[in-house]
CSV table of C-alpha atoms in Angstrom, one decimal:
chain,number,residue,atom,x,y,z
I,7,MET,CA,114.1,105.7,57.4
I,8,SER,CA,112.6,104.0,60.5
I,9,PHE,CA,111.8,100.3,60.4
I,10,LEU,CA,108.2,99.4,59.3
I,11,ASN,CA,107.1,103.0,59.4
I,12,ASP,CA,103.8,104.2,57.9
I,13,ASN,CA,105.4,104.4,54.5
I,14,PHE,CA,106.8,100.9,54.5
I,15,LEU,CA,107.2,99.8,50.8
I,16,LEU,CA,105.5,103.0,49.7
I,17,ARG,CA,108.4,105.0,48.3
I,18,THR,CA,106.3,107.5,46.2
I,19,GLU,CA,103.5,109.8,47.1
I,20,LEU,CA,101.2,108.1,44.6
I,21,ALA,CA,101.9,104.7,46.2
I,22,ARG,CA,100.9,106.1,49.6
I,23,THR,CA,97.7,107.5,48.1
I,24,LEU,CA,96.9,104.2,46.5
I,25,TYR,CA,97.6,102.3,49.7
I,26,HIS,CA,94.9,104.3,51.5
I,27,THR,CA,92.5,103.0,48.8
I,28,ALA,CA,93.8,99.4,49.3
I,29,ALA,CA,93.6,99.5,53.1
I,30,ALA,CA,89.9,100.4,53.0
I,31,GLU,CA,89.0,97.2,51.2
I,32,PRO,CA,87.8,94.2,53.1
I,33,ILE,CA,89.7,90.9,53.0
I,34,LEU,CA,88.4,87.8,51.2
I,35,ASP,CA,90.8,85.1,52.4
I,36,TYR,CA,89.7,82.4,49.9
I,37,HIS,CA,92.4,79.8,50.8
I,38,THR,CA,93.4,79.2,54.4
I,39,HIS,CA,94.1,76.3,56.7
I,40,LEU,CA,92.5,77.9,59.7
I,41,PRO,CA,90.7,75.3,61.9
I,42,PRO,CA,86.9,75.9,61.6
I,43,GLN,CA,86.5,74.5,65.2
I,44,ASP,CA,88.6,77.4,66.6
I,45,ILE,CA,86.3,79.9,64.8
I,46,ALA,CA,83.0,78.2,65.8
I,47,GLN,CA,84.1,78.0,69.4
I,48,ASN,CA,85.5,81.6,69.3
I,49,ARG,CA,88.7,80.3,70.8
I,50,LYS,CA,90.6,82.5,73.3
I,51,PHE,CA,94.3,81.9,73.2
I,52,ASN,CA,95.9,81.4,76.6
I,53,ASN,CA,99.2,82.8,75.6
I,54,LEU,CA,101.3,84.0,72.7
I,55,PHE,CA,102.7,80.5,72.1
I,56,GLU,CA,99.2,79.2,71.3
I,57,ALA,CA,98.4,82.0,69.0
I,58,TRP,CA,101.8,82.2,67.3
I,59,LEU,CA,103.9,79.1,67.5
I,60,GLU,CA,101.5,76.2,68.1
I,61,GLY,CA,101.2,75.1,64.4
I,62,ASP,CA,103.4,77.5,62.4
I,63,HIS,CA,106.0,75.3,60.6
I,64,TYR,CA,107.6,78.5,59.0
I,65,LYS,CA,108.8,79.4,62.5
I,66,TRP,CA,109.7,75.8,63.3
I,67,ARG,CA,112.0,75.6,60.3
I,68,ALA,CA,113.8,78.8,61.3
I,69,MET,CA,114.2,77.6,64.9
I,70,ARG,CA,115.7,74.3,63.7
I,71,THR,CA,118.0,76.2,61.4
I,72,ASN,CA,119.1,78.3,64.4
I,73,GLY,CA,120.0,75.2,66.3
I,74,VAL,CA,117.0,75.0,68.6
I,75,PRO,CA,116.4,71.3,69.7
I,76,GLU,CA,113.1,69.8,68.6
I,77,GLU,CA,112.0,69.4,72.2
I,78,TYR,CA,111.8,73.2,72.4
I,79,ILE,CA,109.9,73.5,69.1
I,80,THR,CA,107.3,70.7,69.0
I,81,GLY,CA,108.0,68.9,72.2
I,82,LYS,CA,106.3,69.1,75.7
I,83,VAL,CA,108.5,71.9,77.0
I,84,ASP,CA,106.7,74.8,78.8
I,85,PRO,CA,105.2,77.3,76.3
I,86,TRP,CA,107.2,80.2,77.7
I,87,GLU,CA,110.5,78.3,77.1
I,88,LYS,CA,109.5,77.6,73.5
I,89,PHE,CA,108.7,81.3,73.1
I,90,GLN,CA,112.1,82.2,74.5
I,91,CYS,CA,113.7,80.1,71.9
I,92,TRP,CA,111.7,81.8,69.2
I,93,ALA,CA,112.6,85.2,70.6
I,94,LYS,CA,116.3,84.3,70.4
I,95,THR,CA,115.8,83.1,66.8
I,96,VAL,CA,114.0,86.2,65.5
I,97,PRO,CA,117.2,88.5,65.2
I,98,HIS,CA,118.7,85.7,63.0
I,99,THR,CA,115.7,85.9,60.6
I,100,LEU,CA,116.8,89.4,59.4
I,101,ARG,CA,116.1,89.5,55.6
I,102,ASN,CA,113.8,86.5,55.9
I,103,PRO,CA,110.1,87.4,55.5
I,104,LEU,CA,109.6,86.1,59.1
I,105,TYR,CA,111.3,89.2,60.4
I,106,HIS,CA,108.8,91.5,58.7
I,107,TRP,CA,105.8,89.3,59.5
I,108,THR,CA,106.8,88.9,63.2
I,109,HIS,CA,107.1,92.6,63.8
I,110,LEU,CA,104.0,93.6,61.7
I,111,GLU,CA,102.0,91.1,63.7
I,112,LEU,CA,103.3,92.5,67.1
I,113,ARG,CA,102.3,96.0,65.9
I,114,ARG,CA,98.9,95.2,64.3
I,115,TYR,CA,97.6,92.8,67.0
I,116,PHE,CA,99.2,94.1,70.2
I,117,GLY,CA,100.5,97.6,69.4
I,118,ILE,CA,104.0,96.5,70.4
I,119,GLU,CA,106.7,98.3,68.4
I,120,LYS,CA,109.6,96.9,70.4
I,121,LEU,CA,111.9,94.5,68.4
I,122,LEU,CA,111.6,90.9,69.6
I,123,ASN,CA,114.8,89.3,70.9
I,124,GLU,CA,115.9,87.4,74.0
I,125,HIS,CA,116.1,90.6,76.0
I,126,SER,CA,112.6,91.9,75.1
I,127,ALA,CA,111.0,88.5,75.2
I,128,ARG,CA,109.5,88.6,78.8
I,129,GLN,CA,108.0,92.0,78.4
I,130,ILE,CA,106.5,91.2,75.0
I,131,TRP,CA,105.2,87.9,76.3
I,132,ASP,CA,103.5,89.4,79.3
I,133,GLU,CA,102.0,92.4,77.4
I,134,ALA,CA,100.7,90.2,74.5
I,135,ASN,CA,99.3,87.6,76.9
I,136,GLU,CA,97.4,90.3,78.7
I,137,LYS,CA,95.9,91.6,75.5
I,138,LEU,CA,95.0,88.1,74.2
I,139,GLN,CA,92.4,88.0,77.0
I,140,SER,CA,90.5,90.8,75.2
I,141,PRO,CA,87.4,89.9,73.1
I,142,GLU,CA,89.1,91.7,70.3
I,143,LEU,CA,91.7,89.0,70.0
I,144,THR,CA,89.6,85.8,70.2
I,145,THR,CA,89.4,84.0,66.8
I,146,GLN,CA,86.2,85.8,65.9
I,147,GLY,CA,87.4,89.1,67.3
I,148,ILE,CA,90.5,88.9,65.1
I,149,LEU,CA,88.5,88.3,61.9
I,150,LYS,CA,86.3,91.3,62.8
I,151,LYS,CA,89.3,93.5,63.7
I,152,PHE,CA,90.9,92.9,60.3
I,153,ASN,CA,87.7,93.4,58.3
I,154,VAL,CA,87.7,89.9,57.0
I,155,ALA,CA,84.5,89.5,54.9
I,156,ALA,CA,84.9,85.8,54.3
I,157,ILE,CA,87.4,82.9,54.6
I,158,CYS,CA,87.5,79.5,53.0
I,159,THR,CA,88.9,76.7,55.2
I,160,THR,CA,90.5,73.5,53.7
I,161,ASP,CA,88.4,70.4,54.4
I,162,ASP,CA,88.6,66.7,53.6
I,163,PRO,CA,85.5,65.3,51.8
I,164,THR,CA,84.8,63.0,54.8
I,165,ASP,CA,84.6,66.0,57.2
I,166,SER,CA,81.2,66.3,58.9
I,167,LEU,CA,81.3,70.1,58.5
I,168,GLU,CA,79.7,70.3,62.0
I,169,HIS,CA,81.7,73.5,62.8
I,170,HIS,CA,80.6,75.2,59.6
I,171,HIS,CA,77.0,74.2,60.6
I,172,SER,CA,77.6,75.9,64.0
I,173,LEU,CA,78.9,79.0,62.4
I,174,LYS,CA,75.9,79.3,60.2
I,175,GLN,CA,73.6,79.0,63.2
I,176,GLN,CA,75.6,81.7,65.0
I,177,ASN,CA,75.2,84.1,62.0
I,178,PHE,CA,78.8,85.3,62.5
I,179,SER,CA,79.6,88.4,60.5
I,180,THR,CA,82.6,86.9,58.8
I,181,LYS,CA,81.4,84.2,56.4
I,182,VAL,CA,83.2,80.9,56.7
I,183,PHE,CA,83.0,78.5,53.8
I,184,PRO,CA,84.5,75.0,53.4
I,185,THR,CA,86.8,74.0,50.5
I,186,PHE,CA,86.7,70.5,49.1
I,187,ARG,CA,90.2,69.0,49.2
I,188,PRO,CA,90.1,65.3,48.2
I,189,ASP,CA,93.8,64.5,48.2
I,190,LYS,CA,93.4,61.3,50.1
I,191,ALA,CA,91.2,59.9,47.4
I,192,PHE,CA,94.2,59.5,45.1
I,193,ALA,CA,96.4,57.3,47.3
I,194,VAL,CA,96.0,54.0,45.5
I,195,ASP,CA,99.8,53.5,45.9
I,196,GLN,CA,99.2,53.4,49.7
I,197,PRO,CA,96.4,50.9,50.2
I,198,ALA,CA,96.4,50.8,54.0
I,199,GLY,CA,95.7,54.5,54.3
I,200,PHE,CA,93.5,54.6,51.2
I,201,ASN,CA,91.2,51.9,52.5
I,202,LYS,CA,91.0,53.5,55.9
I,203,TRP,CA,89.9,56.7,54.2
I,204,ILE,CA,87.4,54.9,52.0
I,205,ALA,CA,85.8,53.5,55.2
I,206,LYS,CA,85.3,57.1,56.4
I,207,LEU,CA,83.9,58.1,53.0
I,208,GLU,CA,81.4,55.2,53.1
I,209,GLN,CA,80.3,56.3,56.6
I,210,THR,CA,79.8,60.0,55.8
I,211,SER,CA,78.3,59.5,52.3
I,212,GLY,CA,76.1,56.5,53.1
I,213,GLN,CA,77.3,55.0,49.9
I,214,ASP,CA,79.0,51.5,49.5
I,215,CYS,CA,82.4,51.9,47.9
I,216,SER,CA,83.3,48.3,47.2
I,217,ARG,CA,83.3,49.1,43.5
I,218,PHE,CA,84.7,52.1,41.6
I,219,ASP,CA,81.3,53.4,40.5
I,220,GLY,CA,80.2,53.5,44.1
I,221,PHE,CA,83.4,55.3,45.1
I,222,LEU,CA,82.6,58.0,42.5
I,223,LYS,CA,79.0,58.3,43.7
I,224,ALA,CA,80.2,58.8,47.2
I,225,ILE,CA,82.5,61.6,46.2
I,226,GLU,CA,79.7,63.2,44.2
I,227,ARG,CA,77.5,63.1,47.2
I,228,ARG,CA,80.1,64.7,49.4
I,229,HIS,CA,80.7,67.3,46.7
I,230,ALA,CA,76.9,68.2,46.8
I,231,TYR,CA,76.9,68.2,50.6
I,232,PHE,CA,79.8,70.7,50.6
I,233,HIS,CA,77.9,72.8,48.1
I,234,SER,CA,74.9,73.0,50.4
I,235,PHE,CA,77.3,74.6,53.0
I,236,GLY,CA,78.2,77.4,50.5
I,237,CYS,CA,81.4,75.7,49.3
I,238,ARG,CA,82.4,77.0,45.9
I,239,LEU,CA,86.1,76.0,45.7
I,240,SER,CA,88.0,72.8,45.5
I,241,ASP,CA,91.7,72.4,46.0
I,242,HIS,CA,94.4,69.8,45.2
I,243,GLY,CA,98.0,69.7,46.4
I,244,LEU,CA,100.1,67.9,43.8
I,245,GLU,CA,103.7,67.7,42.7
I,246,ALA,CA,102.5,68.0,39.1
I,247,MET,CA,99.3,67.2,37.3
I,248,TYR,CA,98.7,63.4,36.8
I,249,ALA,CA,99.6,62.0,33.4
I,250,GLY,CA,96.8,60.4,31.4
I,251,PRO,CA,94.6,59.6,29.8
I,252,CYS,CA,93.0,56.7,31.6
I,253,SER,CA,89.7,55.0,30.9
I,254,ASP,CA,87.1,54.2,33.5
I,255,VAL,CA,87.7,50.5,33.0
I,256,GLN,CA,91.4,50.9,33.7
I,257,ALA,CA,90.7,53.2,36.7
I,258,ALA,CA,88.3,50.6,38.1
I,259,MET,CA,90.9,47.9,37.8
I,260,ILE,CA,93.5,50.0,39.7
I,261,PHE,CA,90.8,50.8,42.3
I,262,ASP,CA,90.0,47.1,42.8
I,263,LEU,CA,93.7,46.3,43.3
I,264,ALA,CA,94.1,49.0,45.9
I,265,ARG,CA,91.0,47.9,47.7
I,266,SER,CA,92.4,44.3,47.9
I,267,GLY,CA,95.5,45.8,49.6
I,268,LYS,CA,97.9,45.8,46.6
I,269,PRO,CA,99.7,49.1,46.0
I,270,ALA,CA,99.4,50.6,42.5
I,271,SER,CA,102.6,51.1,40.5
I,272,PRO,CA,103.8,54.6,39.8
I,273,GLN,CA,102.3,54.4,36.3
I,274,HIS,CA,99.0,53.1,37.5
I,275,THR,CA,98.9,55.8,40.3
I,276,GLN,CA,99.4,58.5,37.6
I,277,ALA,CA,96.7,57.0,35.4
I,278,PHE,CA,94.2,56.6,38.3
I,279,GLY,CA,94.9,60.2,39.4
I,280,PHE,CA,94.2,61.6,35.9
I,281,ASN,CA,90.9,59.8,35.6
I,282,LEU,CA,89.8,61.0,39.0
I,283,MET,CA,90.9,64.6,38.3
I,284,MET,CA,88.8,64.5,35.1
I,285,PHE,CA,85.8,63.4,37.1
I,286,LEU,CA,86.3,66.1,39.7
I,287,GLY,CA,86.9,68.7,37.1
I,288,ARG,CA,83.5,67.9,35.6
I,289,LEU,CA,81.9,68.1,39.0
I,290,ASP,CA,83.4,71.5,39.7
I,291,HIS,CA,82.2,72.8,36.3
I,292,ALA,CA,78.7,71.6,36.8
I,293,ALA,CA,78.5,73.2,40.3
I,294,GLY,CA,80.1,76.5,39.2
I,295,TRP,CA,83.1,76.0,41.5
I,296,THR,CA,86.6,77.2,41.2
I,297,LYS,CA,89.3,74.5,41.1
I,298,GLN,CA,92.6,75.4,42.8
I,299,LEU,CA,95.8,73.5,41.8
I,300,HIS,CA,98.7,73.9,44.1
I,301,LEU,CA,101.6,72.5,42.1
I,302,GLY,CA,105.3,72.0,42.7
I,303,ALA,CA,106.0,71.0,46.3
I,304,ILE,CA,108.2,68.1,47.2
I,305,ARG,CA,106.8,67.0,50.5
I,306,ASN,CA,108.0,65.2,53.6
I,307,ASN,CA,111.7,65.2,52.6
I,308,ASN,CA,112.9,64.5,56.2
I,309,LEU,CA,111.5,61.0,56.8
I,310,TYR,CA,112.7,61.1,60.5
I,311,LEU,CA,110.5,64.2,61.1
I,312,MET,CA,107.7,62.7,59.1
I,313,ASP,CA,107.7,59.5,61.2
I,314,LYS,CA,107.9,61.5,64.4
I,315,LEU,CA,105.6,64.5,63.7
I,316,GLY,CA,103.6,63.7,60.6
I,317,PRO,CA,103.1,65.9,57.5
I,318,ASP,CA,103.0,69.7,57.4
I,319,THR,CA,105.7,70.1,60.1
I,320,GLY,CA,108.4,71.9,58.1
I,321,SER,CA,110.2,69.3,55.9
I,322,ASP,CA,108.7,70.3,52.5
I,323,SER,CA,110.5,72.3,49.8
I,324,VAL,CA,110.4,73.5,46.2
I,325,GLY,CA,110.4,70.8,43.6
I,326,ASP,CA,111.5,70.9,40.0
I,327,PHE,CA,108.9,68.7,38.3
I,328,PRO,CA,107.9,68.9,34.6
I,329,GLN,CA,104.6,70.8,34.6
I,330,ALA,CA,103.6,72.2,31.2
I,331,ARG,CA,102.6,69.2,29.1
I,332,VAL,CA,100.6,67.3,31.6
I,333,LEU,CA,98.9,70.5,32.8
I,334,SER,CA,98.1,71.4,29.2
I,335,GLN,CA,96.6,67.9,28.5
I,336,TYR,CA,94.3,68.1,31.5
I,337,LEU,CA,93.0,71.6,30.9
I,338,GLY,CA,92.7,70.9,27.2
I,339,LEU,CA,90.6,67.8,27.6
I,340,LEU,CA,88.2,69.5,30.0
I,341,ALA,CA,88.0,72.4,27.6
I,342,GLN,CA,87.4,70.1,24.7
I,343,GLU,CA,84.4,68.6,26.6
I,344,GLU,CA,83.2,72.2,27.4
I,345,LYS,CA,83.5,71.2,31.1
I,346,LEU,CA,86.5,73.3,32.2
I,347,PRO,CA,85.7,75.0,35.5
I,348,LYS,CA,87.3,78.2,36.7
I,349,VAL,CA,90.9,77.3,37.7
I,350,ILE,CA,93.6,78.9,39.8
I,351,LEU,CA,97.1,77.6,39.2
I,352,TYR,CA,99.5,78.2,42.1
I,353,ASN,CA,103.2,77.7,41.3
I,354,LEU,CA,105.8,76.9,43.9
I,355,ASN,CA,108.9,77.0,41.7
I,356,PRO,CA,109.6,80.5,40.4
I,357,ALA,CA,111.4,79.0,37.5
I,358,ASP,CA,108.0,78.0,36.2
I,359,ASN,CA,106.3,81.4,36.6
I,360,TYR,CA,106.1,82.0,32.8
I,361,VAL,CA,104.9,78.4,32.2
I,362,PHE,CA,102.0,78.9,34.5
I,363,ALA,CA,101.3,82.6,33.6
I,364,SER,CA,101.2,81.8,29.9
I,365,MET,CA,99.3,78.5,30.3
I,366,VAL,CA,96.2,80.2,31.7
I,367,GLY,CA,96.0,82.3,28.6
I,368,ASN,CA,95.5,79.2,26.5
I,369,PHE,CA,92.1,78.4,28.0
I,370,GLN,CA,90.3,81.7,28.7
I,371,ASP,CA,86.8,81.5,27.3
I,372,GLY,CA,86.0,85.1,26.3
I,373,VAL,CA,83.0,85.0,28.7
I,374,THR,CA,84.2,84.9,32.3
I,375,PRO,CA,86.8,87.6,33.0
I,376,GLY,CA,90.0,85.9,34.2
I,377,LYS,CA,88.4,82.5,34.2
I,378,LEU,CA,91.8,80.9,34.6
I,379,GLN,CA,94.1,82.6,37.1
I,380,PHE,CA,97.8,82.5,37.7
I,381,GLY,CA,97.5,82.4,41.5
I,382,SER,CA,99.1,84.5,44.2
I,383,ALA,CA,102.8,83.8,45.1
I,384,TRP,CA,102.6,80.7,47.3
I,385,TRP,CA,104.5,79.3,50.4
I,386,PHE,CA,108.2,79.7,49.8
I,387,SER,CA,107.4,82.4,47.2
I,388,ASP,CA,105.2,84.3,49.7
I,389,GLN,CA,107.7,87.1,50.2
I,390,LEU,CA,108.6,90.4,48.6
I,391,GLU,CA,111.0,89.3,45.9
I,392,ALA,CA,108.9,86.4,44.6
I,393,MET,CA,105.6,88.3,45.0
I,394,ARG,CA,107.1,90.8,42.6
I,395,TRP,CA,108.1,88.0,40.2
I,396,GLN,CA,104.5,86.7,40.3
I,397,ILE,CA,102.9,90.1,39.7
I,398,ASP,CA,105.4,90.8,36.9
I,399,ALA,CA,104.8,87.4,35.2
I,400,LEU,CA,101.1,87.8,35.5
I,401,SER,CA,101.2,91.4,34.1
I,402,ASN,CA,103.4,90.5,31.2
I,403,ASN,CA,101.4,87.4,30.1
I,404,GLY,CA,97.8,88.3,31.2
I,405,LEU,CA,95.7,91.0,32.9
I,406,LEU,CA,96.7,92.1,36.3
I,407,SER,CA,93.5,94.0,36.5
I,408,ARG,CA,91.6,90.7,36.6
I,409,PHE,CA,93.7,89.1,39.3
I,410,VAL,CA,91.8,87.7,42.3
I,411,GLY,CA,94.6,88.8,44.7
I,412,MET,CA,96.1,87.7,47.9
I,413,LEU,CA,95.4,84.9,50.5
I,414,THR,CA,97.1,83.9,53.7
I,415,ASP,CA,97.3,80.0,53.1
I,416,SER,CA,97.9,80.1,56.8
I,417,ARG,CA,97.2,78.0,59.9
I,418,SER,CA,97.7,81.0,62.2
I,419,PHE,CA,95.1,83.6,63.1
I,420,LEU,CA,97.9,86.1,63.4
I,421,SER,CA,98.7,86.1,59.7
I,422,TYR,CA,96.4,88.8,58.5
I,423,PRO,CA,99.1,91.5,58.1
I,424,ARG,CA,100.2,89.4,55.1
I,425,HIS,CA,97.3,91.0,53.2
I,426,GLU,CA,98.7,94.4,54.2
I,427,TYR,CA,102.2,93.2,53.1
I,428,PHE,CA,100.8,92.3,49.6
I,429,ARG,CA,98.8,95.5,49.3
I,430,ARG,CA,101.7,97.7,50.2
I,431,LEU,CA,103.9,95.9,47.7
I,432,LEU,CA,101.3,96.2,44.9
I,433,CYS,CA,100.8,99.9,45.5
I,434,GLY,CA,104.5,100.5,45.8
I,435,MET,CA,105.1,98.8,42.4
I,436,LEU,CA,102.4,100.9,40.7
I,437,GLY,CA,103.8,104.0,42.2
I,438,GLU,CA,107.3,103.1,40.9
I,439,ASP,CA,105.8,102.4,37.4
I,440,VAL,CA,104.3,105.9,37.3
I,441,GLU,CA,107.5,107.4,38.5
I,442,HIS,CA,109.4,105.7,35.7
I,443,GLY,CA,106.8,106.7,33.1
I,444,ALA,CA,105.8,103.0,32.5
I,445,VAL,CA,102.1,103.6,33.2
I,446,PRO,CA,100.1,106.8,33.1
I,447,ASN,CA,99.5,108.9,36.3
I,448,ASP,CA,95.8,108.3,36.2
I,449,ILE,CA,94.6,108.0,39.8
I,450,GLU,CA,91.1,106.8,38.9
I,451,MET,CA,92.4,104.0,36.7
I,452,LEU,CA,95.0,102.9,39.2
I,453,SER,CA,92.7,103.2,42.2
I,454,ASN,CA,90.1,101.0,40.4
I,455,LEU,CA,92.8,98.4,39.7
I,456,VAL,CA,93.9,98.4,43.4
I,457,ARG,CA,90.3,98.0,44.7
I,458,ASN,CA,89.7,95.2,42.2
I,459,VAL,CA,92.8,93.2,43.0
I,460,CYS,CA,92.6,93.7,46.7
I,461,TYR,CA,89.0,92.5,47.1
I,462,ARG,CA,86.4,93.2,44.4
I,463,ASN,CA,87.6,90.7,41.7
I,464,ALA,CA,87.6,87.9,44.2
I,465,HIS,CA,84.1,89.0,45.4
I,466,GLY,CA,82.8,88.6,41.9
I,467,TYR,CA,84.8,85.6,40.8
I,468,PHE,CA,84.1,82.9,43.3
I,469,GLY,CA,80.3,83.1,43.6
I,470,LEU,CA,80.3,82.9,47.3
I,471,GLU,CA,77.2,83.9,49.2
I,472,LEU,CA,78.4,87.4,50.2
I,473,PRO,CA,76.7,90.8,50.5
I,474,SER,CA,77.1,93.0,47.4
I,475,HIS,CA,80.0,95.4,47.5
C-alpha cells in the first residue's frame, strides 16, 4: 500500500464511505494559539520557514533530539539553513506523528508528494515558497481553503483585542473569537511578574487593583469585554486543579502579601488559586461560557532553555500529578451552588484517561447534552495511538455521539490536516467496529455520529455566533 494514499487509515469500504461524510463538514477549531494579528493583517509568509518552523516547538524538540545545534533551530541563522536542518531531521521522525503531519501538510497545502529529506529539500523549498505567494496561502486564504467556519484564539485578559476588532470590521468569512485565559492572575508565588501583570490589568480595565475586591472587579470587567467580542470560552493551563477551599478573607490576605512583594507559600498559592477558580467558574456559568481545563503538563523542565528562550519552546512534558480528588471537589462545589458551567477536561497523561472520562459523568445535568466533556487527545497525546485511547475511554465511559471533537491547539497555520487525521482515524475505527460485529452496519446512524463529532456538536455546544448549519 502506498504511503498516505487516498485510503490512509481507512481499511474498510464503510470507513471510506464515512470519511466522505466527514470530509464534507466544516472545521470549528475551538482551541488554537494562532496569532490574531496574523489573521487580521492577512499575513503572507515569505518562505516555508516562516510558515512551518518559526514557532513550532514540536519540530524544535525533534531537531534537538537529532543533534541540531540551537543556533539552527531558534537562532539567527538564515531561514534556508534552518529548513535544511529540518529536512535532514524528517527521515529520523519515522513513526513519530511529525512524519505523517509533515507529508500531509506538503500535500494538502502545496500539492507536493515527494518525501522531504536533505536531497529533496531545495526543490521542496523553492516550490513551496513560490506557492506561498498565492492569495490561497495567506493566513486568511488558508482558513478559507480548509473550510474553517470559526477559530478561537487564546488571549490574556489584558489583551486589547484590537485585532479581533479589525477582523469584525473586515467581516472575514471565518469567524475569529477570543478565548479568556487568565493564567497570569494566579501567580501570587511570583510577585514581580504578578504585580507587573496587575498593572496591565488596571490599565485595560480602568479599575484600581490595590485591594482584592478591586482585582476581582477588574477581572469581571475584562470577562464582560471579551464577551462583547463573541468570546464564549475560557481556558486554564494547570498541572492539576488547585486544592481548596479558601475563603475570600484568606484570599485577600494572600493577595495583599503578593502585592507587597512577598511570594506566597505553596499552600497559600493553592488556596488562592482555588478561590479564584471558583470566582471564574461562577463568571463562566453566568455568561453561558465553556470552561476548558488543560491538566497534567509539567512545564519548563529545562531551566537553561527557559532562561534563554522563555516558555513554550519545547521543554515541557507529561506530568503525573494527582488529579481526581481536587478536580472532584472543584466541580462538586460549583455544582452544589448550581453554578457549574459547561466544562471540557483535557488530560495530558494517558494513565488518567479513565479518571477524566469517568469524572465528567458525575456532573452531567440531564439538560445540556454532553455538558461536561472529556476533551480531545492533547499535545503529546495528539497522535494515532493516544487518540484511539481517548476515543475508547470516552466511548466506554460516556457518549461518543455527544463529543465536540477535534481541535488543532496549534501555533501554525499549516496544522489543518490534523482535523483530517482525526476524521480518518474516527471513520477507520467505526469501520473496524462494524467489521468485527461490535456495532451495527447502519450507515445512517454512523453517518450522523460522524457529522456530529466532526462539526455539528461543537456548533451547537459552544454558543458561538455562527450561521445555522
